[in-house]
């Protein structure tokens, strides 16, 4: 009788163990499996959304490429209007050559230090920067102000202004101009304040300084005066 009772207890224990095993398999296996399925469904939904977005963009790829090419060309066209630097040597020689070609005598030229005032791609709302930030950004906008004093005729000065404004490779902006007429010498002197802008970038090179060649000789040294042996 006792043996039958023990066998019955073992049977119940085995049934209980089976139920526990079934519960554990549900919570550890089936429930986890359901979670994996849910995650996979979410991932599929996300990929389908991305796929549809990429499919729409792919249908317009040629249009995008065309628009990008046109935008890049316009950007390069505008960028070429600005020099890549504002070196003292280049500005001095530019002003000298422009004044000389206009028939003016350049009497003085004063320059301020170049200043950085804008960073392309900066997150700052106003874009303002300082000269210490030159290595921080790939492309920077710079400005330099200088004053030209020259003497000649009124038409010479008009020609000078035309050349300043018509220079295609430079972005010069006359800020102020004043005139003074000398009735004794019948000449006009002018003082022109100019701000020149540049766009600095690592792969851009500043325009070369054009230094004119002069023939060496007595006339050149003494500014067209007579040589000593030719004096009358």
Short mmCIF file of C-alpha atoms in Angstrom, two decimals:
data_model
loop_
_atom_site.label_atom_id
_atom_site.label_comp_id
_atom_site.label_asym_id
_atom_site.label_seq_id
_atom_site.Cartn_x
_atom_site.Cartn_y
_atom_site.Cartn_z
CA UNK A 1 0.00 0.00 0.00
CA UNK A 2 2.83 2.33 0.92
CA UNK A 3 4.55 1.55 -2.39
CA UNK A 4 1.44 2.53 -4.37
CA UNK A 5 1.24 5.81 -2.49
CA UNK A 6 4.90 6.61 -3.21
CA UNK A 7 4.41 5.86 -6.91
CA UNK A 8 1.41 8.19 -6.95
CA UNK A 9 3.45 10.96 -5.33
CA UNK A 10 6.25 10.47 -7.86
CA UNK A 11 3.67 10.73 -10.62
CA UNK A 12 2.41 14.05 -9.25
CA UNK A 13 5.97 15.33 -8.85
CA UNK A 14 6.74 14.41 -12.44
CA UNK A 15 3.57 16.16 -13.62
CA UNK A 16 4.52 19.23 -11.57
CA UNK A 17 8.04 19.22 -13.02
CA UNK A 18 6.55 18.97 -16.50
CA UNK A 19 4.26 21.92 -15.87
CA UNK A 20 7.16 23.99 -14.49
CA UNK A 21 9.29 23.04 -17.49
CA UNK A 22 6.45 24.03 -19.82
CA UNK A 23 6.04 27.38 -18.05
CA UNK A 24 9.77 28.03 -18.16
CA UNK A 25 9.92 27.15 -21.84
CA UNK A 26 7.11 29.62 -22.47
CA UNK A 27 8.66 32.49 -20.55
CA UNK A 28 12.25 31.79 -21.57
CA UNK A 29 11.64 30.53 -25.08
CA UNK A 30 8.31 31.33 -26.66
CA UNK A 31 7.95 34.79 -25.08
CA UNK A 32 11.51 35.68 -26.10
CA UNK A 33 10.75 34.37 -29.57
CA UNK A 34 7.68 36.60 -29.75
CA UNK A 35 9.83 39.59 -28.69
CA UNK A 36 12.34 38.79 -31.45
CA UNK A 37 9.52 38.59 -33.99
CA UNK A 38 8.19 41.98 -32.86
CA UNK A 39 11.66 43.52 -33.14
CA UNK A 40 12.12 42.04 -36.62
CA UNK A 41 8.75 43.41 -37.71
CA UNK A 42 9.74 46.89 -36.48
CA UNK A 43 13.07 46.65 -38.32
CA UNK A 44 11.31 45.51 -41.51
CA UNK A 45 8.91 48.45 -41.23
CA UNK A 46 11.82 50.86 -40.77
CA UNK A 47 13.70 49.37 -43.74
CA UNK A 48 10.58 49.53 -45.91
CA UNK A 49 10.20 53.24 -45.07
CA UNK A 50 13.86 53.86 -45.90
CA UNK A 51 13.58 51.80 -49.08
CA UNK A 52 10.57 53.80 -50.25
CA UNK A 53 12.42 57.05 -49.51
CA UNK A 54 15.52 55.91 -51.41
CA UNK A 55 13.36 54.66 -54.28
CA UNK A 56 11.74 58.09 -54.56
CA UNK A 57 15.15 59.79 -54.51
CA UNK A 58 16.54 57.33 -57.05
CA UNK A 59 13.73 58.21 -59.44
CA UNK A 60 14.89 61.84 -59.21
CA UNK A 61 18.64 61.10 -59.14
CA UNK A 62 19.39 62.59 -62.57
CA UNK A 63 17.50 65.75 -61.63
CA UNK A 64 19.46 65.99 -58.36
CA UNK A 65 22.78 65.49 -60.14
CA UNK A 66 21.90 68.14 -62.71
CA UNK A 67 20.87 70.64 -60.02
CA UNK A 68 24.03 69.90 -58.02
CA UNK A 69 26.24 70.42 -61.05
CA UNK A 70 24.55 73.75 -61.85
CA UNK A 71 24.83 74.88 -58.22
CA UNK A 72 28.55 73.92 -58.08
CA UNK A 73 29.23 75.82 -61.30
CA UNK A 74 27.44 78.94 -60.02
CA UNK A 75 29.33 78.70 -56.73
CA UNK A 76 32.70 78.44 -58.52
CA UNK A 77 31.76 81.38 -60.76
CA UNK A 78 31.03 83.55 -57.73
CA UNK A 79 34.10 82.30 -55.86
CA UNK A 80 36.40 83.29 -58.74
CA UNK A 81 35.36 86.92 -58.26
CA UNK A 82 37.13 86.91 -54.90
CA UNK A 83 40.87 86.59 -54.51
CA UNK A 84 42.26 83.97 -52.14
CA UNK A 85 44.27 86.42 -50.06
CA UNK A 86 44.99 90.05 -49.21
CA UNK A 87 48.77 90.20 -49.01
CA UNK A 88 50.42 93.61 -48.71
CA UNK A 89 52.75 92.99 -51.66
CA UNK A 90 49.94 92.08 -54.05
CA UNK A 91 47.73 95.04 -53.06
CA UNK A 92 50.61 97.53 -53.38
CA UNK A 93 51.52 96.28 -56.85
CA UNK A 94 47.88 96.17 -57.97
CA UNK A 95 47.33 99.78 -56.91
CA UNK A 96 50.59 100.89 -58.50
CA UNK A 97 49.77 99.20 -61.81
CA UNK A 98 46.19 100.50 -61.90
CA UNK A 99 47.30 104.06 -61.13
CA UNK A 100 50.10 103.90 -63.71
CA UNK A 101 47.82 102.54 -66.41
CA UNK A 102 45.37 105.37 -65.64
CA UNK A 103 48.08 108.02 -66.04
CA UNK A 104 48.05 108.94 -62.34
CA UNK A 105 50.94 109.58 -60.00
CA UNK A 106 50.46 107.42 -56.89
CA UNK A 107 51.60 109.58 -53.97
CA UNK A 108 50.71 107.36 -51.01
CA UNK A 109 49.02 104.12 -50.03
CA UNK A 110 48.00 103.18 -46.49
CA UNK A 111 46.73 99.73 -45.54
CA UNK A 112 44.96 98.32 -42.51
CA UNK A 113 45.48 94.78 -41.29
CA UNK A 114 43.29 92.11 -42.92
CA UNK A 115 40.38 90.93 -40.78
CA UNK A 116 38.45 87.68 -40.84
CA UNK A 117 34.73 88.31 -40.50
CA UNK A 118 32.87 85.21 -41.70
CA UNK A 119 33.24 81.43 -41.59
CA UNK A 120 31.45 79.33 -44.18
CA UNK A 121 29.65 76.43 -42.51
CA UNK A 122 29.82 77.85 -39.00
CA UNK A 123 26.99 77.07 -36.64
CA UNK A 124 27.09 80.59 -35.23
CA UNK A 125 24.03 82.56 -36.26
CA UNK A 126 25.99 85.67 -37.23
CA UNK A 127 28.96 83.73 -38.63
CA UNK A 128 31.41 86.13 -36.99
CA UNK A 129 34.89 84.88 -36.25
CA UNK A 130 38.25 86.27 -35.22
CA UNK A 131 41.74 85.89 -36.64
CA UNK A 132 42.52 83.05 -34.20
CA UNK A 133 39.91 80.87 -35.93
CA UNK A 134 41.78 80.72 -39.25
CA UNK A 135 42.65 77.02 -38.82
CA UNK A 136 39.21 76.05 -37.52
CA UNK A 137 37.15 76.36 -40.69
CA UNK A 138 37.83 75.21 -44.24
CA UNK A 139 36.70 78.44 -45.90
CA UNK A 140 36.92 81.96 -44.47
CA UNK A 141 35.92 85.43 -45.67
CA UNK A 142 38.46 88.20 -45.14
CA UNK A 143 38.43 91.97 -45.70
CA UNK A 144 41.10 94.67 -45.86
CA UNK A 145 40.69 98.43 -46.15
CA UNK A 146 43.26 100.74 -47.75
CA UNK A 147 43.47 104.33 -48.97
CA UNK A 148 44.97 105.52 -52.25
CA UNK A 149 46.21 109.05 -52.80
CA UNK A 150 46.98 109.95 -56.38
CA UNK A 151 47.43 113.05 -58.55
CA UNK A 152 46.49 113.61 -62.18
CA UNK A 153 43.65 114.93 -64.27
CA UNK A 154 39.96 114.49 -63.56
CA UNK A 155 39.70 112.05 -66.48
CA UNK A 156 42.64 110.07 -65.07
CA UNK A 157 40.78 109.68 -61.78
CA UNK A 158 37.61 108.57 -63.57
CA UNK A 159 39.68 105.98 -65.43
CA UNK A 160 41.14 104.81 -62.11
CA UNK A 161 37.67 104.31 -60.62
CA UNK A 162 36.54 102.42 -63.72
CA UNK A 163 39.50 100.05 -63.40
CA UNK A 164 38.86 99.49 -59.68
CA UNK A 165 35.23 98.62 -60.30
CA UNK A 166 35.80 96.57 -63.45
CA UNK A 167 38.48 94.24 -62.10
CA UNK A 168 36.90 90.80 -62.62
CA UNK A 169 39.23 88.81 -60.38
CA UNK A 170 38.99 91.17 -57.41
CA UNK A 171 36.07 92.21 -55.25
CA UNK A 172 36.92 95.85 -54.45
CA UNK A 173 34.35 98.27 -53.05
CA UNK A 174 35.09 102.04 -52.95
CA UNK A 175 33.98 103.30 -49.53
CA UNK A 176 34.71 107.02 -49.91
CA UNK A 177 36.40 109.43 -52.31
CA UNK A 178 37.48 113.06 -52.07
CA UNK A 179 38.90 115.47 -54.68
CA UNK A 180 41.09 118.57 -54.50
CA UNK A 181 41.89 120.76 -57.51
CA UNK A 182 45.15 122.72 -57.77
CA UNK A 183 44.57 125.69 -60.14
CA UNK A 184 48.28 126.54 -60.22
CA UNK A 185 49.39 123.12 -61.50
CA UNK A 186 46.03 122.42 -63.13
CA UNK A 187 45.97 118.99 -61.51
CA UNK A 188 43.45 117.08 -59.42
CA UNK A 189 44.37 114.97 -56.42
CA UNK A 190 42.12 112.29 -54.98
CA UNK A 191 41.90 110.19 -51.85
CA UNK A 192 40.02 106.92 -52.33
CA UNK A 193 39.20 104.53 -49.49
CA UNK A 194 38.62 100.94 -50.64
CA UNK A 195 37.60 97.73 -48.94
CA UNK A 196 38.71 94.55 -50.68
CA UNK A 197 37.22 91.14 -49.90
CA UNK A 198 38.77 87.69 -50.22
CA UNK A 199 37.77 84.08 -49.66
CA UNK A 200 40.50 81.99 -48.05
CA UNK A 201 40.58 78.25 -48.62
CA UNK A 202 43.39 75.68 -48.41
CA UNK A 203 43.19 74.66 -52.07
CA UNK A 204 42.98 78.25 -53.41
CA UNK A 205 46.00 80.34 -54.37
CA UNK A 206 46.25 84.11 -54.16
CA UNK A 207 46.84 86.05 -57.37
CA UNK A 208 50.48 86.73 -58.12
CA UNK A 209 51.93 90.19 -57.63
CA UNK A 210 52.61 91.69 -61.06
CA UNK A 211 55.85 93.64 -60.85
CA UNK A 212 56.56 95.64 -64.02
CA UNK A 213 59.99 95.49 -65.64
CA UNK A 214 61.90 98.75 -65.97
CA UNK A 215 64.83 99.43 -68.26
CA UNK A 216 67.82 100.48 -66.19
CA UNK A 217 69.58 103.66 -67.28
CA UNK A 218 70.31 107.28 -66.47
CA UNK A 219 66.88 108.47 -67.61
CA UNK A 220 65.23 105.91 -65.38
CA UNK A 221 67.33 106.83 -62.34
CA UNK A 222 66.87 110.60 -62.68
CA UNK A 223 63.24 110.50 -63.83
CA UNK A 224 63.66 111.75 -67.40
CA UNK A 225 66.09 114.53 -66.40
CA UNK A 226 68.99 115.28 -68.73
CA UNK A 227 72.17 113.34 -68.21
CA UNK A 228 74.97 115.45 -66.68
CA UNK A 229 77.06 115.42 -69.88
CA UNK A 230 74.04 116.51 -71.95
CA UNK A 231 73.33 119.70 -70.00
CA UNK A 232 73.18 122.82 -72.14
#
